[in-house]
Tab-separated table of C-alpha atoms and ligand atoms in Angstrom:
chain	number	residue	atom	x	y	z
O	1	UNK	CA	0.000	0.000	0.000
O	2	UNK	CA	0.990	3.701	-0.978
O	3	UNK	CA	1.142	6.111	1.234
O	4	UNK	CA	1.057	10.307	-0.030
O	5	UNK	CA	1.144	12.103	2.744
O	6	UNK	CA	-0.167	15.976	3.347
O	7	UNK	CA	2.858	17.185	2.874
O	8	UNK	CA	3.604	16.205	-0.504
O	9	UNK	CA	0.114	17.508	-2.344
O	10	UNK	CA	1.651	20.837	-3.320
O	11	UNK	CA	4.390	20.093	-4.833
O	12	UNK	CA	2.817	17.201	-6.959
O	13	UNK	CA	-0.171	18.265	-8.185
O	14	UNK	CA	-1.296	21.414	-10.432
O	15	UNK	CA	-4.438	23.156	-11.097
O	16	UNK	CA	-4.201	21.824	-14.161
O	17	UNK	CA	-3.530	18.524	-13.150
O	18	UNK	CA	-7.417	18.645	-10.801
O	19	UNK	CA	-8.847	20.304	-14.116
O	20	UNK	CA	-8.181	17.197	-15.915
O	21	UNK	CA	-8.771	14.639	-13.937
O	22	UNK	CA	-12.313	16.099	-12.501
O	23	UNK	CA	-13.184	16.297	-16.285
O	24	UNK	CA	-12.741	12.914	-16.723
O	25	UNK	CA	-14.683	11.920	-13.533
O	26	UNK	CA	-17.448	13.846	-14.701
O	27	UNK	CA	-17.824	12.723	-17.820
O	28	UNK	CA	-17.336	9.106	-16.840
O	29	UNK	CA	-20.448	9.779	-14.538
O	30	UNK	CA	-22.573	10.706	-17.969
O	31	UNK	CA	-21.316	7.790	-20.049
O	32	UNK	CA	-22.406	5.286	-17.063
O	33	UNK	CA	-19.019	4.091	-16.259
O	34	UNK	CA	-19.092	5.561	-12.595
O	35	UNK	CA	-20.764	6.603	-9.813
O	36	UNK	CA	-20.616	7.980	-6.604
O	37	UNK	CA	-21.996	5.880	-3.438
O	38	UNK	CA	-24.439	7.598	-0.707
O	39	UNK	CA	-22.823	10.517	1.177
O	40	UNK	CA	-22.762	9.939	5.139
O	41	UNK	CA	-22.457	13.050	7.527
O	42	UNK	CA	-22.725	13.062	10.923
O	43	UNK	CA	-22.822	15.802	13.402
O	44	UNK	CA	-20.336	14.477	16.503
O	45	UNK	CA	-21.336	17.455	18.549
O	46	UNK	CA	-19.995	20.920	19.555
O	47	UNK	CA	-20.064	21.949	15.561
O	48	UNK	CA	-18.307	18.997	14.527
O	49	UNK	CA	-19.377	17.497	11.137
O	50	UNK	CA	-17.869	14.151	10.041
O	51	UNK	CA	-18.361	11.993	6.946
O	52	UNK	CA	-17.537	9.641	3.854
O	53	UNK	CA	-17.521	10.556	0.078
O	54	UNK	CA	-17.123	7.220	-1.610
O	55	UNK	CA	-17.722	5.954	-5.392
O	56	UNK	CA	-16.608	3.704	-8.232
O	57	UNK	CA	-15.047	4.734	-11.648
O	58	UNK	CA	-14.807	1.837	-13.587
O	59	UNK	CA	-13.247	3.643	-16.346
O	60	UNK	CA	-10.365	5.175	-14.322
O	61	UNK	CA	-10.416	1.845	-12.449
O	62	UNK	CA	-10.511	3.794	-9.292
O	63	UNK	CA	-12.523	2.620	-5.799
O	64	UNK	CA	-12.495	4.588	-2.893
O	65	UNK	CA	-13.705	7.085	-0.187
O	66	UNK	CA	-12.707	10.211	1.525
O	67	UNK	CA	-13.188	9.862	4.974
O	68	UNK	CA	-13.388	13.789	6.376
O	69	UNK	CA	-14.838	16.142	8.413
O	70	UNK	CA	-15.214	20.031	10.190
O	71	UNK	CA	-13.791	20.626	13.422
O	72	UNK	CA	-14.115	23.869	14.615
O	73	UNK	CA	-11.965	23.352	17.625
O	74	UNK	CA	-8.627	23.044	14.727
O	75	UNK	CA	-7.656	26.720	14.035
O	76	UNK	CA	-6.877	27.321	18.032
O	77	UNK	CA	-4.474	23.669	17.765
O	78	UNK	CA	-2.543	25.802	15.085
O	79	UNK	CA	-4.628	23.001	12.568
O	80	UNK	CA	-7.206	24.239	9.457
O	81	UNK	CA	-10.750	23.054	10.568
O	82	UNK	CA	-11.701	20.787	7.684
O	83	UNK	CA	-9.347	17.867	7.943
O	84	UNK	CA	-9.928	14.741	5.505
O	85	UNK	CA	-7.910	11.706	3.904
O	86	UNK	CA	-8.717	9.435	0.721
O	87	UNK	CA	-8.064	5.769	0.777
O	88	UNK	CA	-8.092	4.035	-2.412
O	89	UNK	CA	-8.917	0.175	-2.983
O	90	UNK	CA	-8.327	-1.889	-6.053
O	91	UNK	CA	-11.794	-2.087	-7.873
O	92	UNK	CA	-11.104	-6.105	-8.707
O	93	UNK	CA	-10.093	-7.243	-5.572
O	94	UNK	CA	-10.757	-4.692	-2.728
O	95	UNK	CA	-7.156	-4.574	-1.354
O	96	UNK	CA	-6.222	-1.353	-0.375
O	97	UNK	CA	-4.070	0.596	-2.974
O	98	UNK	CA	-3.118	4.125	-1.377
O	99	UNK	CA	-3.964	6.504	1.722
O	100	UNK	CA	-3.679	10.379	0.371
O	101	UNK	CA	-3.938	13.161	2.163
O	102	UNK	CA	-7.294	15.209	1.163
O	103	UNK	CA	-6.955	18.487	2.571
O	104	UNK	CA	-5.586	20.323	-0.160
O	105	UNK	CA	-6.738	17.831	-2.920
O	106	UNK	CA	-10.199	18.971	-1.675
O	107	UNK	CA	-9.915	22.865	-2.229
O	108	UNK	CA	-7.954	21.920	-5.693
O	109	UNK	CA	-10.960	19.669	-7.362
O	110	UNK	CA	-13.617	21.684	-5.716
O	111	UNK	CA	-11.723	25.414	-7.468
O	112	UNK	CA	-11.218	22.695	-10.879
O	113	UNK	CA	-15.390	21.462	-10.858
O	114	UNK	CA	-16.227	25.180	-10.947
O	115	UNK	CA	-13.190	25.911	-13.196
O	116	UNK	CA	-14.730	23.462	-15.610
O	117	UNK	CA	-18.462	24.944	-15.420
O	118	UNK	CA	-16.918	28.130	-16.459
O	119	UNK	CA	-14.642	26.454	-19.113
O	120	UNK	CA	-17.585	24.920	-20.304
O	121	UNK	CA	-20.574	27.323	-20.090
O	122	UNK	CA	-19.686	31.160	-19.355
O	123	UNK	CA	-19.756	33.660	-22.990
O	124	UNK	CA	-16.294	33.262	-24.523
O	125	UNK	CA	-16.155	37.198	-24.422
O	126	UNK	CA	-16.107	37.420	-20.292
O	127	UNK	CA	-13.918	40.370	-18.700
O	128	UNK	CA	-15.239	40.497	-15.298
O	129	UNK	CA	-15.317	37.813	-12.804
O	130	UNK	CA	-17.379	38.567	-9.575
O	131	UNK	CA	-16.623	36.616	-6.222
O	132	UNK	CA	-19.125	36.351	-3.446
O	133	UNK	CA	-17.158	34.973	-0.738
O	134	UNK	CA	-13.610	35.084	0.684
O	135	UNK	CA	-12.609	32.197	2.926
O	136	UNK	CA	-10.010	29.491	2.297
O	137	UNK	CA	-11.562	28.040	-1.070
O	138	UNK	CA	-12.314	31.319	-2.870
O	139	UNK	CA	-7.956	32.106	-3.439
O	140	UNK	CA	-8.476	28.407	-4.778
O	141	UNK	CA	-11.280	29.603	-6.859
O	142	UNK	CA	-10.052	32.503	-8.108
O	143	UNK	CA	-6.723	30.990	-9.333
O	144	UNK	CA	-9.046	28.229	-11.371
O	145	UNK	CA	-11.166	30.839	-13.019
O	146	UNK	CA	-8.316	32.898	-14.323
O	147	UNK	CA	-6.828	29.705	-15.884
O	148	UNK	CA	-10.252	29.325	-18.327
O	149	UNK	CA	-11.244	32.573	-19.367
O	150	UNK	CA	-9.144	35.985	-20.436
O	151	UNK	CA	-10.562	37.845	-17.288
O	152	UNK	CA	-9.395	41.603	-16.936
O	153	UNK	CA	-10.769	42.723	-13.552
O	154	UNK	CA	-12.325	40.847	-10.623
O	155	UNK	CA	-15.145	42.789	-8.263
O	156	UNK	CA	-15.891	40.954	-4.629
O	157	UNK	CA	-18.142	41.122	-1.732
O	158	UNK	CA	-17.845	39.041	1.155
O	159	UNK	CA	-20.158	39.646	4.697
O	160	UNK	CA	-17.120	39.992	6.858
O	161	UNK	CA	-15.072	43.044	4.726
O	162	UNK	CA	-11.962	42.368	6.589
O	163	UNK	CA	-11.536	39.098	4.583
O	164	UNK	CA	-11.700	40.775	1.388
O	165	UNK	CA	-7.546	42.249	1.326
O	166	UNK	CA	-6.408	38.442	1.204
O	167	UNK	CA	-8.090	37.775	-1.931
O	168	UNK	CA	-7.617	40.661	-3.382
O	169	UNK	CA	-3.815	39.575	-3.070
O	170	UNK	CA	-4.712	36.660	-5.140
O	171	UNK	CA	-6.108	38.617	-7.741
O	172	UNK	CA	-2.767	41.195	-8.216
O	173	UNK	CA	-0.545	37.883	-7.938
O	174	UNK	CA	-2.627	37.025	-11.278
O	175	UNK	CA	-2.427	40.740	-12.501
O	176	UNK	CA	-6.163	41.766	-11.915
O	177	UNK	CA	-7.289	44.659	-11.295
O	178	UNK	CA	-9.748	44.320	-8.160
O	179	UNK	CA	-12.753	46.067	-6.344
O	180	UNK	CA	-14.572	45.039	-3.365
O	181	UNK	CA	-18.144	46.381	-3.824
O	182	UNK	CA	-22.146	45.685	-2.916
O	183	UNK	CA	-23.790	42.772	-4.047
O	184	UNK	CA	-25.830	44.678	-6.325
O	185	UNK	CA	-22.649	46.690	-8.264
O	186	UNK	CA	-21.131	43.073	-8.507
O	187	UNK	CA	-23.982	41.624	-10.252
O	188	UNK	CA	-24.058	44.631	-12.777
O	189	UNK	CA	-20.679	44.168	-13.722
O	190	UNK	CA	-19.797	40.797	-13.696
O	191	UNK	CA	-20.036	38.211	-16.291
O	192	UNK	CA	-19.162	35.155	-14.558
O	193	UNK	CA	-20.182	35.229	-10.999
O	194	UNK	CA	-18.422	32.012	-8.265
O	195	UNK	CA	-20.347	32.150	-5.248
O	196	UNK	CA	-18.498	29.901	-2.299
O	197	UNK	CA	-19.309	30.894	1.112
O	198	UNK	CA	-21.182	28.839	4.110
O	199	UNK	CA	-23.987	30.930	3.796
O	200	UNK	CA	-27.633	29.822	5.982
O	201	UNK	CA	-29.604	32.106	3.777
O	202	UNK	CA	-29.342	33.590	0.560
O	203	UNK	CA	-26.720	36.941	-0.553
O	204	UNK	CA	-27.186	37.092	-3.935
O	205	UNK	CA	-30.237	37.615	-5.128
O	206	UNK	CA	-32.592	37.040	-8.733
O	207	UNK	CA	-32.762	40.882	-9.612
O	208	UNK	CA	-28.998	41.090	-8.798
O	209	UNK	CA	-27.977	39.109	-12.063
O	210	UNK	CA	-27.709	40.199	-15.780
O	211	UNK	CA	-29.013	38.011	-18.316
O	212	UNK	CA	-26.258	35.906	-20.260
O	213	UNK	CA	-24.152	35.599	-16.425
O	214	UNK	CA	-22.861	32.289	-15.605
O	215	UNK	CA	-22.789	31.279	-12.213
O	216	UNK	CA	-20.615	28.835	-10.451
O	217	UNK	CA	-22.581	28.149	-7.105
O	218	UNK	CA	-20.065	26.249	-5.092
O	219	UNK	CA	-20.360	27.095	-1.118
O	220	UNK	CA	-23.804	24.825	-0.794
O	221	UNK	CA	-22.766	21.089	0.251
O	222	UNK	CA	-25.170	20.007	2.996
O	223	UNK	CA	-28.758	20.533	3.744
O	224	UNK	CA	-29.784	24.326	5.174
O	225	UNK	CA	-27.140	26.302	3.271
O	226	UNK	CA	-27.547	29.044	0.717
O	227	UNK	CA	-26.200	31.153	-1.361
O	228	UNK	CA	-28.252	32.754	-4.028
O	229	UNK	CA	-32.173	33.670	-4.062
O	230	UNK	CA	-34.297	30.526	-5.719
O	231	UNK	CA	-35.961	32.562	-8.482
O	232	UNK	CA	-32.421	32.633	-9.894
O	233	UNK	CA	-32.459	29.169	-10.639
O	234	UNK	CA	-35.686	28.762	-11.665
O	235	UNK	CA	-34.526	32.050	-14.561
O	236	UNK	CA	-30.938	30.005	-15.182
O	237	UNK	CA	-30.202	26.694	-16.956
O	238	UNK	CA	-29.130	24.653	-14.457
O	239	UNK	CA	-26.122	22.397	-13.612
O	240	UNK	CA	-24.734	20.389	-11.804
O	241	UNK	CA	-21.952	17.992	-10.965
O	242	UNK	CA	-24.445	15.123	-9.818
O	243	UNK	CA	-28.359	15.319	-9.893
O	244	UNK	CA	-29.453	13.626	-6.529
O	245	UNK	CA	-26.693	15.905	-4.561
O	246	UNK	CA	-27.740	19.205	-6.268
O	247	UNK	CA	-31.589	18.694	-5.119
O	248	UNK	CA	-30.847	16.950	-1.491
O	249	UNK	CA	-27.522	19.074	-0.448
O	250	UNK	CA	-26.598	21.584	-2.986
O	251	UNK	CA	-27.841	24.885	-3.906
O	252	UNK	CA	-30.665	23.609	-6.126
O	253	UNK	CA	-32.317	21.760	-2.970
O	254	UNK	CA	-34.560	25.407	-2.084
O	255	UNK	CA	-35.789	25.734	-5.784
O	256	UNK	CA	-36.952	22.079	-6.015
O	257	UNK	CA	-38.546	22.292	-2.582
O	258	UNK	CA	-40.340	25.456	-3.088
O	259	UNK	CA	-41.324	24.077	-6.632
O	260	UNK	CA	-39.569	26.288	-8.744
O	261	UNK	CA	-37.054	23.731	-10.216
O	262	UNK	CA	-37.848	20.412	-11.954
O	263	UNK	CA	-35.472	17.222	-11.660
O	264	UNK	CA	-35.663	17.379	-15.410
O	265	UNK	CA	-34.536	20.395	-15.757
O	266	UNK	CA	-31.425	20.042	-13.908
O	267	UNK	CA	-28.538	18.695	-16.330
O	268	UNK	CA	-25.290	16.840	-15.025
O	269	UNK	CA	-22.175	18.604	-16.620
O	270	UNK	CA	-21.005	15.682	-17.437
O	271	UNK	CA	-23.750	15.908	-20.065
O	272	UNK	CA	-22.296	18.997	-21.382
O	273	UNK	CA	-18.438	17.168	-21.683
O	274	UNK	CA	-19.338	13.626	-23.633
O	275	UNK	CA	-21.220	16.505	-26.022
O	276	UNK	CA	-24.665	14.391	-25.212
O	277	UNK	CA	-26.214	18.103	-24.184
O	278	UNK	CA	-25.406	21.227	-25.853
O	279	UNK	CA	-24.709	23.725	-22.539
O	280	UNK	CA	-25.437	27.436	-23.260
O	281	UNK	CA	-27.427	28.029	-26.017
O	282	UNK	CA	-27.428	31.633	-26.200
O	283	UNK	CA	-25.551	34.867	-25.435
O	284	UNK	CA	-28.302	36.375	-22.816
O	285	UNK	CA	-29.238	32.580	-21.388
O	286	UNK	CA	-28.164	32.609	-17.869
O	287	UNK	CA	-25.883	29.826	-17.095
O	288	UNK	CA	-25.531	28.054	-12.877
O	289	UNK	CA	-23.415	25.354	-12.047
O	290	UNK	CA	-24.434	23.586	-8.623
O	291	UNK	CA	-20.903	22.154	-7.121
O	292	UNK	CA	-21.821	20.032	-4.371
O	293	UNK	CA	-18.695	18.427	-4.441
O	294	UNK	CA	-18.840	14.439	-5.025
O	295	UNK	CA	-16.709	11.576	-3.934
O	296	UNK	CA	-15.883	10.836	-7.513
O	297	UNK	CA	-14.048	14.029	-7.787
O	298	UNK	CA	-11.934	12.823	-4.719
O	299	UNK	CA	-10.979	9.642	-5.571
O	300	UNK	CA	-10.111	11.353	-9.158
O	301	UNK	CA	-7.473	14.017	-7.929
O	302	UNK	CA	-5.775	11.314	-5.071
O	303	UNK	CA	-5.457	8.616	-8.206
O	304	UNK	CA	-3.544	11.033	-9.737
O	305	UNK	CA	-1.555	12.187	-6.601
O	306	UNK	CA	-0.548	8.691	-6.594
O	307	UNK	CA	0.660	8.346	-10.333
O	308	UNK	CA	2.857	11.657	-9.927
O	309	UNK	CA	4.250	10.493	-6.443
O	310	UNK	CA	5.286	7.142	-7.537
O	311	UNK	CA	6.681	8.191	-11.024
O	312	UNK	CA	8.597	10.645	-8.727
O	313	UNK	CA	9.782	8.176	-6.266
O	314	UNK	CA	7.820	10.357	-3.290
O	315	UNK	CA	5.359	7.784	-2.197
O	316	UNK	CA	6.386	5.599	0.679
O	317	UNK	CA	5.215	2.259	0.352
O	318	UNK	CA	4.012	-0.109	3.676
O	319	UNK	CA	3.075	-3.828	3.867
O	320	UNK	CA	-0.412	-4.751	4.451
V	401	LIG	P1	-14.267	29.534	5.267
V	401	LIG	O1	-14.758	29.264	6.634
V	401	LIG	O2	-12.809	29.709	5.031
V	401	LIG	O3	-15.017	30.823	4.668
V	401	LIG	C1	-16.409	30.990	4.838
V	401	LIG	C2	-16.909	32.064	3.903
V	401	LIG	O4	-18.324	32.194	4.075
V	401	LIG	C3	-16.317	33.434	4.192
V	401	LIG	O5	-16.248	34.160	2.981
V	401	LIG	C4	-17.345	34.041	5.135
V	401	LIG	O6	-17.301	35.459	5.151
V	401	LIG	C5	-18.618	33.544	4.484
V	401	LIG	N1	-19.758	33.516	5.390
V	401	LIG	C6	-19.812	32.977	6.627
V	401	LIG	N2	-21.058	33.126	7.145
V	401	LIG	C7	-21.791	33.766	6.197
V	401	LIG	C8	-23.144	34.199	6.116
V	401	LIG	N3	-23.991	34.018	7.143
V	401	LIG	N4	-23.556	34.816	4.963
V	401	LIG	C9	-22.709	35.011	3.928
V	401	LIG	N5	-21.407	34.605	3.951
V	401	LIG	C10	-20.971	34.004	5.071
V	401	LIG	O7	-14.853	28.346	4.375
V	401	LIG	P2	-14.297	27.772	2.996
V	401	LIG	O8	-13.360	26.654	3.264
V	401	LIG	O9	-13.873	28.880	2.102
V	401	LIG	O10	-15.633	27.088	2.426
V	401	LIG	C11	-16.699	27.887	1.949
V	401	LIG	C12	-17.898	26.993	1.691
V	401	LIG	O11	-17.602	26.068	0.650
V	401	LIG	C13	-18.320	26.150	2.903
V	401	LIG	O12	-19.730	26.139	2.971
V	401	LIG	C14	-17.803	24.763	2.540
V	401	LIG	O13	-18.524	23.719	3.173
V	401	LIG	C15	-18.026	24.778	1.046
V	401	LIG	N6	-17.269	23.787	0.285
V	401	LIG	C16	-17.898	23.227	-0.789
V	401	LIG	C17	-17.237	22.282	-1.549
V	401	LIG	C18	-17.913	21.695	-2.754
V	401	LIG	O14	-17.396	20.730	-3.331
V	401	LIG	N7	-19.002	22.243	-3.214
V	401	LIG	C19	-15.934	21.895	-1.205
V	401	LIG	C20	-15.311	22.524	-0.119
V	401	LIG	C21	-15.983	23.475	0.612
């Protein structure tokens, strides 16, 4: 068994290198070949969250689950709160393959499924990206968007200000200009909009969006949170990375309960990669993505942790 430790992550795998291999999970999802297992998550108490992402990919020949969780306690240990590992098993035989370390493999697939939403759906003509949100993913985010699209300037708005300065580091390190503004002034400037915050109730709201606007809605991963207003949804095409997550524990899961949104009318991206469904299909159509984040997507980026450790001789192997 392999073993690809924390530590390693950064220097092994790229942006480019999550881009890629969340593609290929996705669109192994639409042809069939794979699929993700039931999500657990259980609260342990005192704001603690833990749980398993797990799935198959028969095509990548890849079996696994991230094991992971929140743990609010972390940041006062000198430790980040969300803390998680992904243990791969061979798909014939069940015998464990590799144990990766998830932490930063989850920020780099979450920033690549958005990445690929925007890749795959925003106007080819986009100048301004807007950014609700400025925690630990949106750098992560940020850096992903400005590897798809020609972006000039990027406008923000986050509830706590004081976060703002960080990522507006981020966006000079990529040579953009950058404004931190109201929700309203971001909506009428931006052209693609990435919305990733823990949010209880929706910021962004239906008359805050242009028409022709893709969204990337990627903060929304368990039951109760929110980011945008449902009407939005119910005005956008809608996307997601898996159908059953988007309407149980992603952003979609208000729309469908208030009746707004349709299962039918919620399209995996995956859809949109294999070329089975055409994606935007105008200039003015408003385009969301629903990133709810899927074991698939784990087990996708680790796999490939694990080819670039052992072709660099970094993984340390153990008997089992
Ligand atoms: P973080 O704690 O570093 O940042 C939280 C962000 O949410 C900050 O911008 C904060 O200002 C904002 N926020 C907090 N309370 C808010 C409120 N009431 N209204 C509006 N904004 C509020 O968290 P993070 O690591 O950046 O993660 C952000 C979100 O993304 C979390 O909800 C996390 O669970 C989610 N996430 C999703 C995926 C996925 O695959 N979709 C993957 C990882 C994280």
């Amino acid at each position: 068994m392999l073993i690809v430790p924390e530590a390693l992550i950064a220097g092994l795998v790229t942006p480019a290198d999550a881009f890629a291999a969340v593609e290929a999970a996705f669109a192994a999802m639409a042809r069939g070949d794979a699929h993700n297992f039931p999500v657990v998550r259980e609260a342990l108490g005192e704001g603690r969250q833990y749980g398993f992402k797990s799935g198959i990919d028969r095509a990548g020949g890849v079996l696994g689950v991230k094991a992971g969780g929140y743990f609010p306690g972390n940041m006062a240990r000198g430790m980040i709160n969300h803390q998680s590992s992904v243990f791969l098993f061979d798909p014939e035989t069940g015998a464990p393959v590799a144990m990766v370390g998830g932490n930063l493999l989850t920020a780099l697939r979450t920033a690549a499924a958005s990445a690929i939403s925007i890749d795959r759906l925003a106007r080819r003509d986009v100048r301004v990206l807007g950014m609700v949100g400025a925690g630990h993913q949106a750098a992560f985010q940020l850096r992903a968007a400005a590897r798809v699209r020609d972006f000039d300037r990027v406008v923000a708005w986050n509830l706590h200000p004081d976060m703002l300065p960080g990522l507006g580091r981020v966006a000079e390190e990529l040579g953009l200009a950058f404004e931190a503004v109201s929700l309203e002034n971001l909506g009428a400037q931006a052209d693609v909009i990435v919305t990733i915050t823990s949010s209880p109730a929706a910021s962004l709201l239906d008359r805050h969006v242009r028409p022709g606007t893709h969204l990337a809605c990627m903060g929304t991963d368990t039951k109760g949170k929110q980011e945008v207003e449902p009407a939005l949804l119910a005005r956008a095409a809608v996307f997601t990375d898996e159908v059953a997550q988007s309407m149980t524990i992603g952003e979609a899961q208000h729309a469908v309960a208030l009746g707004l949104l349709a299962e039918s009318a919620i399209t995996p991206i995956g859809q949109v990669l294999t070329g089975a469904h055409p994606g935007r299909i105008s200039a003015d159509q408003i385009t969301l993505f629903d990133g709810t984040g899927v074991g698939l997507q784990d087990l996708a980026v680790a796999a490939r942790a694990v080819d670039l450790a052992v072709a660099r001789g970094l993984a340390t192997t153990v008997e089992v």
